[in-house]
Coordinates of C-alpha atoms in Angstrom, one line a residue:
M1 CA 159.5 174.4 -49.3
F2 CA 160.7 172.1 -46.3
F3 CA 159.4 172.4 -43.0
E4 CA 160.9 170.2 -40.0
I5 CA 158.5 169.3 -37.1
D6 CA 159.9 168.0 -34.2
F7 CA 156.9 165.9 -32.6
N8 CA 159.1 165.3 -29.2
S9 CA 159.7 169.3 -28.7
T10 CA 158.0 171.0 -26.0
E11 CA 157.3 173.9 -28.4
A12 CA 153.9 173.6 -30.0
I13 CA 153.8 172.5 -33.5
Y14 CA 152.0 175.5 -34.9
M15 CA 154.8 177.7 -33.1
Q16 CA 157.3 175.5 -34.7
L17 CA 155.6 176.1 -38.2
R18 CA 155.3 179.8 -37.5
N19 CA 159.0 180.2 -36.4
Q20 CA 160.2 178.3 -39.2
I21 CA 158.5 180.5 -41.8
I22 CA 159.7 183.5 -40.1
I23 CA 163.1 182.3 -40.5
G24 CA 162.5 181.3 -44.1
I25 CA 161.5 184.7 -44.8
A26 CA 164.4 186.3 -43.2
Q27 CA 167.0 184.0 -45.1
N28 CA 165.0 184.8 -48.4
M29 CA 164.0 181.1 -48.8
I30 CA 160.5 182.2 -49.0
Q31 CA 159.9 185.5 -50.9
D32 CA 157.6 188.4 -50.2
G33 CA 154.7 187.9 -52.5
E34 CA 155.1 184.1 -52.5
S35 CA 152.0 181.9 -51.8
L36 CA 152.6 179.1 -49.1
P37 CA 150.7 175.6 -49.4
S38 CA 147.1 175.6 -48.7
V39 CA 146.2 174.7 -45.0
R40 CA 145.2 171.1 -46.0
Q41 CA 147.8 170.4 -48.3
L42 CA 150.6 171.7 -45.7
A43 CA 148.8 169.6 -43.1
D44 CA 148.9 166.5 -45.1
E45 CA 152.6 166.9 -46.0
L46 CA 153.8 167.6 -42.4
G47 CA 151.5 164.8 -41.3
V48 CA 149.5 167.2 -38.4
N49 CA 145.7 168.4 -38.3
M50 CA 144.6 171.3 -40.2
H51 CA 143.7 173.4 -37.1
T52 CA 147.5 173.3 -36.3
V53 CA 148.4 174.7 -39.9
N54 CA 145.6 177.1 -39.7
K55 CA 146.6 178.6 -36.1
A56 CA 150.1 179.2 -37.2
Y57 CA 148.8 181.0 -40.6
A58 CA 146.4 183.0 -38.5
L59 CA 149.5 184.0 -36.0
L60 CA 151.5 184.9 -39.1
R61 CA 148.5 186.8 -40.2
S62 CA 148.3 188.8 -37.0
D63 CA 151.9 189.4 -36.7
G64 CA 151.9 190.7 -40.2
Y65 CA 153.8 188.2 -42.2
L66 CA 151.2 186.7 -44.3
Q67 CA 148.1 188.0 -46.2
L68 CA 145.0 185.4 -46.4
D69 CA 143.5 185.8 -50.1
R70 CA 140.6 183.6 -51.2
R71 CA 142.1 182.8 -54.7
K72 CA 145.6 182.9 -53.7
G73 CA 145.8 181.4 -50.2
A74 CA 148.5 182.5 -47.5
V75 CA 150.8 184.8 -49.3
V76 CA 153.9 186.1 -47.9
C77 CA 153.6 189.9 -47.3
V78 CA 156.0 191.5 -45.1
S79 CA 155.1 195.3 -44.3
V80 CA 158.1 197.3 -43.4
E81 CA 156.0 200.4 -43.2
E82 CA 154.7 199.6 -39.8
K83 CA 158.2 199.4 -38.2
Q84 CA 157.3 201.0 -35.0
G85 CA 154.5 198.6 -34.4
H86 CA 156.8 195.8 -35.1
L87 CA 159.3 197.2 -32.8
K88 CA 156.7 197.6 -30.1
A89 CA 155.4 194.2 -30.6
L90 CA 159.5 192.7 -30.2
N91 CA 159.6 194.5 -27.0
P92 CA 157.9 191.8 -24.4
S93 CA 159.9 188.8 -25.8
M94 CA 163.2 191.1 -26.0
R95 CA 162.4 192.2 -22.5
M96 CA 162.1 188.4 -21.5
M97 CA 165.5 187.3 -23.2
V98 CA 167.4 190.2 -21.5
A99 CA 165.9 189.2 -18.1
E100 CA 166.9 185.6 -18.7
A101 CA 170.3 186.8 -19.9
I102 CA 170.8 188.8 -16.5
C103 CA 169.7 185.8 -14.6
K104 CA 172.5 183.7 -16.1
D105 CA 175.3 186.3 -15.9
I106 CA 175.2 187.2 -19.7
S107 CA 176.9 190.5 -20.1
L108 CA 175.4 193.2 -22.4
S109 CA 178.6 193.0 -24.6
E110 CA 177.8 189.4 -24.9
M111 CA 174.3 189.9 -25.9
H112 CA 175.4 192.4 -28.4
Q113 CA 177.9 189.7 -30.0
I114 CA 175.2 187.2 -30.0
I115 CA 172.8 189.4 -31.8
T116 CA 175.4 190.5 -34.3
D117 CA 176.5 187.1 -35.2
M118 CA 172.7 186.4 -35.8
Y119 CA 172.5 189.2 -38.0
N120 CA 175.6 188.4 -39.7
E121 CA 174.3 184.7 -40.2
F122 CA 171.0 185.8 -41.6
D123 CA 172.8 188.4 -44.0
A124 CA 175.3 185.7 -45.2
I125 CA 172.2 183.2 -45.9
Q126 CA 170.3 185.9 -47.6
N127 CA 173.5 186.9 -50.0
G128 CA 174.0 183.2 -51.0
G129 CA 176.8 182.6 -48.7
N130 CA 177.2 179.4 -46.6
L131 CA 178.3 179.3 -42.8

């Protein structure tokens, strides 16, 4: 598994890690049921504090992407059974994106195109295609 942390980014390191893991799952680079490195191992590999990795894993667990198992560690476990809860959780961040788009005079059709392109990009990667 390869994660790239930008230490100069304004985005917190734990959020960079969280987001990269979610993108890795969406792109099938990280599979459902796969164990992630231990907190200590990943912290050493990335050169970050263990609490940073632990915070990313805790967020992923609370967001429904990971299960923590004493024997297996952090295991990817994406439950699609809770779709309504996931849709509801997406609402605040999507609301903010729409507000930002409106402020920047981005039309609904342009937003649709952006989202369609992103879905197509993830679909192409999942199916082994290159961009």
